[in-house]
Amino acid sequence: MSAVPSGPETNEFAMFRVLVTDNLSKAGLRILQEAPGIEVDDRGGQKLSADQLREALSQADGVIVRSGYKLTSEILKDQKRLKAIVRAGVGVDNIDLPAATREGIVVMNTPAGNTTSTAEHTIAMMLALSRNIAPACAALKAGKWDRKSFTGTQLAGKTLAVIGLGRIGLAVARRAVGLEMKVLGFDPFLSAERAAQEGVELHRDLDEILRKCDFLTVHTPLTSETEGLINADRIAQMKKGVRIINCARGGIVDEQALAEALASGHVAGAALDVFTEEPPPADSPLVKSPQVLVTPHLGASTDEAQELVAVEAAEILTGFLLRNEVRHAVNMAPISAAEMGEMQIYLDLGLRLGLLLSQLNKGGVKGARLVFRGDAATKKTRLIASAFAAGLLSSALSENVNIVNAELLAHERGIEITESLSTEVGDFSTLVAATVLTDQGELTAAGTIFGKQFLRLVRLDQFQLDAYLDGLLLLYRHIDRPGVIGYIGTIFGKHQVNIAHMALGRLKNEPGGESIAVLNLDNAPSPEALAEVSRNDAVQGVQLVRLPPAGAPLPWLVCR
């Protein structure tokens, strides 16, 4: 694992380069340009080819994208320098998330910036649809005064089904309640108490809610689970005369099924701001239908939303590059700058345990168990587990392994990592124990934190000890009898190898049994020195382990 490159040297203060692929508001660009240690490569307004985009990304530490480009697996492959993608908007369907994760690139979005604008556009579309605003306007501009043809329906007293009660879905629900609509909501993660606070009647059965609504609006991300969520079968369950609004993502509503339901008269109308293909084909039946109100993906197209999204994207990326902050991540656990300050020592502990066991292991890895006790159990253990997995896999893979992709790479190799937590304090106020299941048995190592910065190895297999968990370690398995420790000291003295620290663990707290000594060395012994040490008949095994020096930065954090 290599540290993040320091960036171009054209400016002595420039350490990280940020690529901006699409037009970004001046307020967002200003944040990037004024941030110390950031150089901006602004390509907004240009149309980059796939090769040009790939080349620009290869020179960037982070990138801000909108919807103008698709970051495919081909474009993201082997992007060694790129560490973060920020989508200036909510939807990340133009970013290949599995590919980004595999490359160890964290992907973040800006969910708050366009919430109000998209919610308002949804309500505007629903109002315009219910009152036939667009066709009535067109008719009057064409010189026709026709009131009868454009009789609409009021929203007050009608039932609105909101599918997806995230930020935007809840914002739509609040406004619909203000319009005196009955609001039903479907969301598998929102609590009934939270929904009730917003005046929403929460349902866990999607099909049940569909049968009850007069209007339907969708506000979910586009995923493999939500693509075609509103399909022909579900539309058939709805009331005759239902109206459907989609200002979220094209593809959530099956366009062909919707077109057929409109043609049959089962659906009275639809309002669409998004399409499966954008722009949609000129001969699209939905675009041509007089029953359909369409806009060209304008949900976030307000001056306020454009500025808020740009500012949020710039703040998220500068926070990541300058403070190791991970906000609104969609492919890893988010972590604030304050949390990262507390978590770094735990991530370092997890990494070093993984590196240690990786080097001790001589067989294939089947799985791993992590136990968190005391203070460690109160932290974001998933991140610590990812750090451990990065260390465990680092010596076995040529790929760049980091905290973003380690879990995925382990899973692909059939290595399942389980966790157990206990806040009870034992011999140590905090403890992380890792057991690796291999073809040849189990290996266990446990570590703790002394003070706020000192890492200690306190268990190795069945041996209890107290060793420094950094630098060059020599593991010296032997029978505990007089003269053995002196023997290794004499040999290393002869070969000019300095022992900085030594810890001894005995299987039984008495002489004569199996023991292990962990020696922290200032310099590496020669093969001749190791061979000479191994000749003693009390010695059962000698192995060198290389760990980062004390205080070394985590290799996959961007550090100034």
Coordinates of C-alpha atoms in Angstrom, one line a residue:
M1 CA 0.0 0.0 0.0
S2 CA 1.5 3.3 -1.0
A3 CA 0.7 6.7 0.4
V4 CA -1.3 9.1 -1.6
P5 CA 1.0 11.0 -4.1
S6 CA 1.7 14.6 -3.0
G7 CA 0.5 16.2 -6.2
P8 CA 2.1 18.6 -8.6
E9 CA 5.1 20.6 -7.6
T10 CA 4.3 23.7 -9.6
N11 CA 3.1 25.5 -6.5
E12 CA 5.0 25.0 -3.2
F13 CA 1.7 25.0 -1.4
A14 CA -0.2 22.7 -3.9
M15 CA -0.3 19.2 -2.5
F16 CA -3.6 17.9 -3.8
R17 CA -5.1 18.4 -7.3
V18 CA -8.9 18.5 -7.7
L19 CA -10.5 17.9 -11.1
V20 CA -13.8 19.6 -11.8
T21 CA -15.4 17.9 -14.8
D22 CA -18.7 19.9 -15.1
N23 CA -19.7 23.5 -14.6
L24 CA -19.6 24.4 -10.9
S25 CA -20.9 27.6 -9.4
K26 CA -18.4 30.3 -8.6
A27 CA -19.0 29.9 -4.8
G28 CA -18.0 26.2 -5.0
L29 CA -14.9 26.9 -7.1
R30 CA -13.9 29.7 -4.7
I31 CA -13.8 27.3 -1.8
L32 CA -11.5 25.0 -3.7
Q33 CA -9.3 27.7 -5.0
E34 CA -8.9 29.4 -1.6
A35 CA -8.2 26.1 0.3
P36 CA -4.5 25.8 1.3
G37 CA -2.9 22.9 -0.4
I38 CA -5.5 22.5 -3.2
E39 CA -4.8 23.0 -6.9
V40 CA -7.9 23.1 -9.1
D41 CA -8.1 21.7 -12.6
D42 CA -11.4 23.2 -13.8
R43 CA -12.6 21.5 -17.0
G44 CA -16.2 22.9 -16.7
G45 CA -17.5 23.9 -20.1
Q46 CA -15.2 21.5 -21.9
K47 CA -16.3 18.3 -23.5
L48 CA -13.7 15.6 -22.6
S49 CA -13.4 12.4 -24.5
A50 CA -13.2 9.1 -22.5
D51 CA -9.4 9.1 -23.0
Q52 CA -9.0 12.7 -22.0
L53 CA -11.2 12.2 -18.9
R54 CA -9.1 9.1 -18.0
E55 CA -5.9 11.1 -18.3
A56 CA -7.2 14.0 -16.3
L57 CA -8.3 11.6 -13.5
S58 CA -4.9 10.0 -13.4
Q59 CA -3.5 13.4 -12.4
A60 CA -6.1 14.1 -9.7
D61 CA -6.4 13.3 -6.0
G62 CA -10.1 14.1 -6.1
V63 CA -12.8 14.9 -8.6
I64 CA -16.2 16.7 -8.5
V65 CA -18.6 15.5 -11.1
R66 CA -22.2 16.3 -12.0
S67 CA -24.3 14.3 -14.5
G68 CA -22.3 15.3 -17.6
Y69 CA -20.0 12.4 -17.5
K70 CA -20.2 8.7 -16.7
L71 CA -17.3 7.3 -14.6
T72 CA -17.3 3.7 -15.9
S73 CA -15.3 0.8 -14.8
E74 CA -13.0 1.3 -17.9
I75 CA -12.3 4.9 -16.9
L76 CA -11.8 4.2 -13.2
K77 CA -9.6 1.1 -13.7
D78 CA -6.0 1.5 -12.3
Q79 CA -6.5 5.1 -11.2
K80 CA -3.8 4.8 -8.6
R81 CA -3.8 8.4 -7.6
L82 CA -7.5 9.2 -7.4
K83 CA -8.8 8.7 -3.9
A84 CA -12.2 10.5 -3.8
I85 CA -15.2 11.2 -6.1
V86 CA -17.8 13.7 -5.0
R87 CA -21.0 13.8 -7.0
A88 CA -22.5 17.3 -6.9
G89 CA -26.0 16.0 -6.5
V90 CA -27.8 13.0 -4.9
G91 CA -27.8 10.4 -7.6
V92 CA -24.6 8.4 -8.2
D93 CA -25.9 6.2 -11.0
N94 CA -23.4 7.8 -13.4
I95 CA -20.6 6.4 -11.2
D96 CA -19.7 2.7 -11.3
L97 CA -19.7 2.1 -7.6
P98 CA -18.4 -1.4 -7.6
A99 CA -15.5 -0.3 -9.8
A100 CA -14.8 2.7 -7.6
T101 CA -14.8 0.5 -4.5
R102 CA -12.5 -2.1 -6.1
E103 CA -10.0 0.7 -6.9
G104 CA -10.2 1.9 -3.3
I105 CA -11.9 5.2 -4.3
V106 CA -14.4 6.6 -1.8
V107 CA -17.6 8.0 -3.4
M108 CA -19.5 10.8 -1.7
N109 CA -22.6 12.7 -2.7
T110 CA -24.3 16.0 -1.7
P111 CA -27.8 15.0 -0.4
A112 CA -28.7 18.2 1.2
G113 CA -28.0 20.9 -1.4
N114 CA -30.9 20.2 -3.8
T115 CA -33.5 18.9 -1.3
T116 CA -35.8 22.0 -1.3
S117 CA -35.5 22.6 -5.1
T118 CA -36.4 19.0 -6.0
A119 CA -39.2 18.8 -3.5
E120 CA -40.7 22.1 -4.8
H121 CA -40.3 20.9 -8.4
T122 CA -42.2 17.7 -7.5
I123 CA -45.0 19.7 -5.9
A124 CA -45.1 22.1 -8.9
M125 CA -45.3 19.1 -11.3
M126 CA -48.1 17.6 -9.3
L127 CA -50.1 20.8 -9.2
A128 CA -49.5 21.5 -12.9
L129 CA -50.6 17.9 -13.7
S130 CA -53.7 18.0 -11.6
R131 CA -54.8 21.4 -13.1
N132 CA -53.7 20.8 -16.7
I133 CA -51.5 23.9 -16.6
A134 CA -49.2 23.1 -19.5
P135 CA -51.9 22.2 -22.2
A136 CA -54.1 25.0 -21.1
C137 CA -51.3 27.5 -21.4
A138 CA -50.4 26.1 -24.9
A139 CA -54.0 26.3 -26.0
L140 CA -54.4 29.9 -24.9
K141 CA -51.1 30.9 -26.6
A142 CA -52.5 29.3 -29.8
G143 CA -55.5 31.6 -29.6
K144 CA -58.0 29.1 -28.1
W145 CA -60.2 30.1 -25.1
D146 CA -61.2 26.6 -23.9
R147 CA -62.2 26.1 -20.3
K148 CA -64.1 22.9 -20.6
S149 CA -61.3 20.8 -22.0
F150 CA -58.9 21.5 -19.1
T151 CA -61.0 20.8 -16.1
G152 CA -58.7 19.5 -13.4
T153 CA -58.8 17.9 -9.9
Q154 CA -57.9 19.5 -6.6
L155 CA -55.2 18.1 -4.4
A156 CA -56.9 18.8 -1.0
G157 CA -58.5 15.6 0.2
K158 CA -56.6 13.4 -2.2
T159 CA -54.2 10.6 -1.1
L160 CA -50.5 10.9 -2.1
A161 CA -48.2 7.9 -1.8
V162 CA -44.5 8.9 -1.3
I163 CA -42.1 6.0 -2.1
G164 CA -38.8 6.7 -0.3
L165 CA -38.8 9.0 2.7
G166 CA -35.3 10.3 2.6
R167 CA -34.6 14.0 2.7
I168 CA -36.4 14.8 -0.5
G169 CA -39.3 12.4 0.1
L170 CA -39.9 13.9 3.6
A171 CA -39.7 17.4 2.1
V172 CA -42.4 16.5 -0.4
A173 CA -44.5 14.9 2.3
R174 CA -44.4 18.1 4.4
R175 CA -45.5 20.2 1.5
A176 CA -48.3 17.8 0.6
V177 CA -49.6 17.9 4.2
G178 CA -49.7 21.6 3.9
L179 CA -51.9 21.2 0.8
E180 CA -54.3 19.2 2.9
M181 CA -53.5 15.9 1.2
K182 CA -53.5 12.6 3.1
V183 CA -49.9 11.3 2.8
L184 CA -48.9 7.6 2.9
G185 CA -45.3 6.7 2.9
F186 CA -43.2 3.6 2.1
D187 CA -39.7 3.3 3.4
P188 CA -38.1 0.2 4.9
F189 CA -35.8 2.3 7.2
L190 CA -37.8 5.2 8.5
S191 CA -39.3 4.7 12.0
A192 CA -43.1 4.9 12.4
E193 CA -42.6 7.6 15.1
R194 CA -40.5 9.8 12.8
A195 CA -43.1 9.4 10.0
A196 CA -45.9 10.3 12.4
Q197 CA -44.0 13.5 13.4
E198 CA -44.2 14.6 9.7
G199 CA -47.9 13.7 9.3
V200 CA -47.1 10.6 7.2
E201 CA -48.9 7.3 7.6
L202 CA -46.1 4.8 7.2
H203 CA -46.5 1.5 5.4
R204 CA -44.1 -1.4 5.1
D205 CA -46.0 -3.1 2.2
L206 CA -45.4 -1.4 -1.1
D207 CA -48.3 -3.1 -2.8
E208 CA -50.7 -2.1 -0.1
I209 CA -49.9 1.6 -0.4
L210 CA -50.2 1.5 -4.2
R211 CA -53.8 0.4 -4.0
K212 CA -54.8 3.4 -1.9
C213 CA -53.3 6.4 -3.6
D214 CA -54.6 9.0 -6.0
F215 CA -51.2 10.4 -6.7
L216 CA -47.8 8.5 -6.6
T217 CA -44.4 10.1 -6.4
V218 CA -41.1 8.2 -6.2
H219 CA -38.0 9.4 -4.3
T220 CA -35.6 6.5 -4.1
P221 CA -32.1 6.1 -5.6
L222 CA -31.8 4.0 -8.8
T223 CA -30.4 0.7 -7.8
S224 CA -30.8 -2.9 -9.0
E225 CA -33.5 -3.2 -6.4
T226 CA -35.4 -0.1 -7.4
E227 CA -35.1 -0.3 -11.2
G228 CA -38.5 -1.0 -12.6
L229 CA -40.0 -0.7 -9.1
I230 CA -43.2 0.7 -10.5
N231 CA -43.8 -1.9 -13.2
A232 CA -46.8 -3.1 -15.2
D233 CA -48.1 -5.4 -12.4
R234 CA -47.9 -2.7 -9.8
I235 CA -49.5 -0.1 -12.0
A236 CA -52.4 -2.5 -12.6
Q237 CA -53.0 -2.7 -8.9
M238 CA -53.5 1.1 -8.7
K239 CA -56.8 2.9 -8.8
K240 CA -58.1 3.8 -12.3
G241 CA -57.3 7.5 -12.8
V242 CA -54.1 7.5 -10.7
R243 CA -51.4 10.1 -11.5
I244 CA -47.7 9.3 -11.3
I245 CA -44.8 11.7 -10.7
N246 CA -41.1 10.9 -11.1
C247 CA -38.6 13.6 -10.3
A248 CA -36.0 11.1 -8.9
R249 CA -34.3 8.9 -11.4
G250 CA -35.3 7.5 -14.8
G251 CA -35.9 3.8 -14.7
I252 CA -37.6 3.6 -11.3
V253 CA -40.9 3.8 -13.2
D254 CA -41.1 1.3 -16.1
E255 CA -41.6 3.7 -19.0
Q256 CA -43.1 1.2 -21.4
A257 CA -45.6 0.0 -18.7
L258 CA -46.5 3.6 -18.0
A259 CA -47.0 4.5 -21.6
E260 CA -49.3 1.5 -22.1
A261 CA -51.3 2.3 -18.9
L262 CA -51.7 5.9 -20.1
A263 CA -52.9 4.7 -23.5
S264 CA -55.4 2.4 -21.9
G265 CA -56.8 5.1 -19.7
H266 CA -55.9 3.3 -16.4
V267 CA -53.4 6.1 -15.5
A268 CA -54.9 9.5 -15.9
G269 CA -51.6 11.4 -16.2
A270 CA -48.0 11.5 -15.5
A271 CA -45.4 14.2 -14.7
L272 CA -41.8 13.2 -15.5
D273 CA -38.6 15.2 -14.9
V274 CA -36.3 12.2 -15.5
F275 CA -36.0 9.5 -18.1
T276 CA -34.2 6.2 -18.6
E277 CA -32.4 7.8 -21.6
E278 CA -31.6 11.5 -21.3
P279 CA -32.5 13.3 -23.5
P280 CA -35.3 10.9 -24.4
P281 CA -35.8 10.0 -28.1
A282 CA -37.9 12.5 -30.0
D283 CA -40.5 9.8 -30.8
S284 CA -40.9 8.7 -27.2
P285 CA -44.6 8.0 -26.5
L286 CA -44.3 9.6 -23.1
V287 CA -42.9 12.8 -24.4
K288 CA -45.5 13.0 -27.2
S289 CA -48.5 12.0 -25.0
P290 CA -50.8 14.9 -24.1
Q291 CA -51.4 13.2 -20.8
V292 CA -47.8 13.6 -19.8
L293 CA -46.1 16.7 -18.4
V294 CA -42.4 16.6 -19.0
T295 CA -39.4 18.7 -18.0
P296 CA -35.7 18.2 -18.9
H297 CA -34.3 17.1 -15.5
L298 CA -34.9 20.4 -13.8
G299 CA -35.3 19.1 -10.2
A300 CA -32.2 20.8 -9.0
S301 CA -32.1 23.5 -11.6
T302 CA -32.5 26.6 -9.4
D303 CA -29.9 29.2 -8.7
E304 CA -30.1 28.3 -5.0
A305 CA -29.7 24.6 -5.5
Q306 CA -26.8 25.0 -7.9
E307 CA -24.9 27.1 -5.5
L308 CA -25.7 24.9 -2.4
V309 CA -24.7 21.7 -4.2
A310 CA -21.4 23.2 -5.5
V311 CA -20.5 24.6 -2.0
E312 CA -21.4 21.3 -0.4
A313 CA -19.4 19.3 -2.9
A314 CA -16.3 21.6 -2.5
E315 CA -16.6 21.4 1.3
I316 CA -16.9 17.6 1.3
L317 CA -13.8 17.2 -0.9
T318 CA -11.6 19.7 0.9
G319 CA -12.7 18.1 4.2
F320 CA -11.6 14.7 2.8
L321 CA -8.3 15.8 1.4
L322 CA -7.2 18.2 4.2
R323 CA -8.8 16.6 7.3
N324 CA -9.4 12.9 6.4
E325 CA -13.1 13.6 6.8
V326 CA -15.6 11.2 5.0
R327 CA -19.0 12.8 4.7
H328 CA -22.0 11.3 2.9
A329 CA -20.1 8.4 1.6
V330 CA -22.0 5.8 -0.4
N331 CA -19.4 3.0 -0.4
M332 CA -18.0 3.1 3.1
A333 CA -18.9 4.2 6.6
P334 CA -18.9 8.0 6.9
I335 CA -16.7 9.6 9.5
S336 CA -16.3 13.2 10.6
A337 CA -12.9 15.0 11.1
A338 CA -13.4 14.9 14.9
E339 CA -14.2 11.2 14.7
M340 CA -11.2 10.5 12.5
G341 CA -9.0 12.2 15.1
E342 CA -10.3 9.7 17.7
M343 CA -10.4 6.7 15.3
Q344 CA -6.9 6.9 13.7
I345 CA -5.2 5.1 16.6
Y346 CA -7.8 2.3 16.4
L347 CA -7.5 2.1 12.6
D348 CA -3.7 1.9 13.1
L349 CA -4.2 -0.9 15.6
G350 CA -6.4 -2.9 13.2
L351 CA -4.0 -2.4 10.3
R352 CA -1.0 -3.6 12.3
L353 CA -2.8 -6.7 13.6
G354 CA -3.7 -7.5 10.1
L355 CA -0.1 -6.9 8.8
L356 CA 1.3 -9.1 11.7
L357 CA -1.1 -12.0 11.1
S358 CA -0.6 -11.8 7.3
Q359 CA 3.1 -12.3 7.7
L360 CA 2.8 -15.1 10.3
N361 CA 0.3 -17.0 8.2
K362 CA 1.8 -19.8 6.1
G363 CA -1.5 -21.2 4.6
G364 CA -4.7 -20.1 2.9
V365 CA -7.0 -17.8 4.8
K366 CA -10.5 -19.0 5.3
G367 CA -11.9 -16.3 7.5
A368 CA -11.3 -14.0 10.5
R369 CA -12.9 -13.2 13.8
L370 CA -12.5 -9.8 15.5
V371 CA -13.4 -9.2 19.1
F372 CA -13.7 -5.6 20.4
R373 CA -13.7 -5.1 24.1
G374 CA -14.0 -2.0 26.3
D375 CA -13.6 1.3 24.7
A376 CA -12.9 -0.3 21.3
A377 CA -16.4 -1.7 21.2
T378 CA -17.9 1.9 21.3
K379 CA -16.0 3.0 18.1
K380 CA -16.9 2.4 14.5
T381 CA -15.8 -1.2 14.5
R382 CA -16.7 -1.7 10.8
L383 CA -13.9 0.8 9.9
I384 CA -11.5 -1.0 12.2
A385 CA -12.4 -4.3 10.6
S386 CA -11.7 -2.8 7.2
A387 CA -8.3 -1.5 8.4
F388 CA -7.5 -5.0 9.7
A389 CA -8.6 -6.6 6.3
A390 CA -6.4 -4.1 4.4
G391 CA -3.4 -5.2 6.5
L392 CA -4.3 -8.9 6.2
L393 CA -4.6 -8.8 2.4
S394 CA -1.7 -6.4 1.7
S395 CA 1.0 -8.9 1.4
A396 CA -1.1 -11.3 -0.7
L397 CA -2.5 -9.0 -3.4
S398 CA -0.8 -6.8 -6.0
E399 CA -3.9 -4.6 -6.0
N400 CA -4.0 -1.3 -4.0
V401 CA -5.8 -2.4 -0.8
N402 CA -7.2 0.2 1.5
I403 CA -10.0 0.9 3.9
V404 CA -12.5 1.4 1.1
N405 CA -12.0 -1.8 -0.9
A406 CA -10.6 -4.3 1.7
E407 CA -13.9 -5.7 2.7
L408 CA -15.0 -6.3 -0.9
L409 CA -11.6 -7.9 -1.9
A410 CA -11.8 -10.1 1.2
H411 CA -15.4 -11.2 0.4
E412 CA -14.4 -12.0 -3.2
R413 CA -11.8 -14.3 -2.0
G414 CA -14.2 -16.1 0.4
I415 CA -12.8 -14.5 3.5
E416 CA -15.6 -13.6 5.8
I417 CA -14.7 -11.3 8.7
T418 CA -17.1 -11.5 11.7
E419 CA -17.2 -9.1 14.7
S420 CA -18.3 -9.5 18.3
L421 CA -18.5 -6.6 20.8
S422 CA -18.4 -6.2 24.5
T423 CA -18.1 -3.0 26.4
E424 CA -17.0 -4.8 29.6
V425 CA -13.5 -4.0 30.6
G426 CA -11.1 -6.9 31.3
D427 CA -7.4 -6.6 31.9
F428 CA -7.3 -3.6 29.5
S429 CA -9.6 -0.6 29.1
T430 CA -9.6 -1.3 25.3
L431 CA -8.7 -4.4 23.4
V432 CA -8.9 -5.6 19.8
A433 CA -8.3 -9.4 19.3
A434 CA -8.0 -10.9 15.8
T435 CA -8.1 -14.6 15.0
V436 CA -7.4 -15.8 11.4
L437 CA -8.7 -19.2 10.3
T438 CA -6.2 -20.8 8.0
D439 CA -5.7 -24.2 6.3
Q440 CA -3.2 -25.0 9.0
G441 CA -5.2 -23.9 12.0
E442 CA -5.8 -20.6 13.8
L443 CA -3.6 -17.6 14.5
T444 CA -4.5 -15.0 17.1
A445 CA -3.1 -11.6 18.0
A446 CA -4.5 -9.0 20.3
G447 CA -3.5 -5.4 20.8
T448 CA -4.3 -2.5 23.1
I449 CA -3.6 1.2 23.3
F450 CA -1.5 2.7 26.1
G451 CA -2.3 6.4 26.7
K452 CA -3.4 8.0 23.5
Q453 CA -0.7 6.9 21.0
F454 CA 1.2 3.8 22.1
L455 CA 0.2 0.5 20.5
R456 CA 1.0 -2.8 22.3
L457 CA 0.8 -6.4 21.3
V458 CA -0.6 -8.1 24.4
R459 CA -1.4 -11.6 23.1
L460 CA 0.1 -13.9 20.4
D461 CA -1.8 -17.2 20.1
Q462 CA -1.8 -18.6 23.7
F463 CA 1.0 -16.3 25.0
Q464 CA 0.3 -13.2 27.0
L465 CA 3.0 -10.5 26.7
D466 CA 3.7 -6.8 26.3
A467 CA 5.5 -5.9 23.1
Y468 CA 5.7 -2.8 21.0
L469 CA 3.6 -3.1 17.9
D470 CA 5.8 -1.2 15.5
G471 CA 8.9 -1.4 13.4
L472 CA 11.0 -4.6 12.9
L473 CA 9.9 -7.5 15.2
L474 CA 11.7 -10.8 15.7
L475 CA 9.4 -13.6 17.0
Y476 CA 11.6 -16.1 18.9
R477 CA 9.8 -19.3 19.9
H478 CA 11.8 -21.3 22.4
I479 CA 11.8 -23.5 25.5
D480 CA 12.1 -21.3 28.6
R481 CA 15.4 -22.3 30.2
P482 CA 18.4 -20.5 31.4
G483 CA 20.8 -19.0 28.9
V484 CA 18.5 -18.9 25.8
I485 CA 17.8 -15.2 25.9
G486 CA 21.4 -14.5 26.6
Y487 CA 22.3 -16.7 23.6
I488 CA 20.3 -14.6 21.2
G489 CA 21.7 -11.4 22.7
T490 CA 25.2 -12.6 22.3
I491 CA 24.7 -13.6 18.6
F492 CA 23.0 -10.3 17.7
G493 CA 25.8 -8.4 19.5
K494 CA 28.3 -10.2 17.4
H495 CA 26.4 -9.3 14.2
Q496 CA 25.8 -5.7 15.2
V497 CA 22.0 -6.0 15.6
N498 CA 20.6 -3.7 18.3
I499 CA 17.7 -4.9 20.4
A500 CA 15.5 -1.9 21.3
H501 CA 13.0 -3.8 23.4
M502 CA 12.1 -7.4 24.4
A503 CA 8.9 -8.9 25.7
L504 CA 8.5 -12.5 27.0
G505 CA 5.4 -14.6 27.1
R506 CA 5.3 -18.0 28.8
L507 CA 2.7 -20.7 28.2
K508 CA 2.9 -21.5 31.9
N509 CA 4.0 -19.0 34.4
E510 CA 7.0 -21.1 35.3
P511 CA 10.3 -22.0 33.7
G512 CA 10.9 -25.0 31.4
G513 CA 7.8 -24.6 29.2
E514 CA 7.1 -23.2 25.7
S515 CA 7.8 -19.5 25.4
I516 CA 7.9 -16.7 22.9
A517 CA 10.1 -13.6 22.9
V518 CA 9.2 -10.6 20.8
L519 CA 12.2 -8.4 20.1
N520 CA 12.0 -5.0 18.6
L521 CA 15.1 -4.5 16.5
D522 CA 16.7 -1.2 15.3
N523 CA 18.2 -3.0 12.3
A524 CA 17.6 -6.2 10.4
P525 CA 19.7 -9.2 11.1
S526 CA 21.5 -10.9 8.3
P527 CA 20.5 -14.4 7.1
E528 CA 23.7 -15.7 8.8
A529 CA 22.7 -14.1 12.1
L530 CA 19.2 -15.7 12.0
A531 CA 20.7 -19.1 11.0
E532 CA 23.1 -18.9 14.0
V533 CA 20.3 -18.0 16.4
S534 CA 18.2 -20.9 15.1
R535 CA 20.9 -23.5 15.9
N536 CA 20.2 -23.5 19.6
D537 CA 18.4 -26.8 20.4
A538 CA 15.9 -24.8 22.6
V539 CA 14.8 -22.6 19.7
Q540 CA 11.6 -23.8 18.0
G541 CA 11.2 -21.0 15.4
V542 CA 12.5 -17.6 14.4
Q543 CA 10.6 -15.2 12.2
L544 CA 10.9 -11.5 11.2
V545 CA 7.8 -9.3 10.9
R546 CA 8.0 -5.8 9.4
L547 CA 5.4 -3.3 10.7
P548 CA 5.3 0.5 10.1
P549 CA 7.4 2.6 12.5
A550 CA 5.8 4.1 15.5
G551 CA 3.6 7.1 14.5
A552 CA 3.7 6.4 10.8
P553 CA 0.6 7.8 9.0
L554 CA -2.0 5.4 7.8
P555 CA -1.1 4.6 4.2
W556 CA -4.5 5.2 2.7
L557 CA -5.3 8.5 4.5
V558 CA -4.3 11.6 2.6
C559 CA -1.8 13.3 4.9
R560 CA -0.2 16.7 4.4

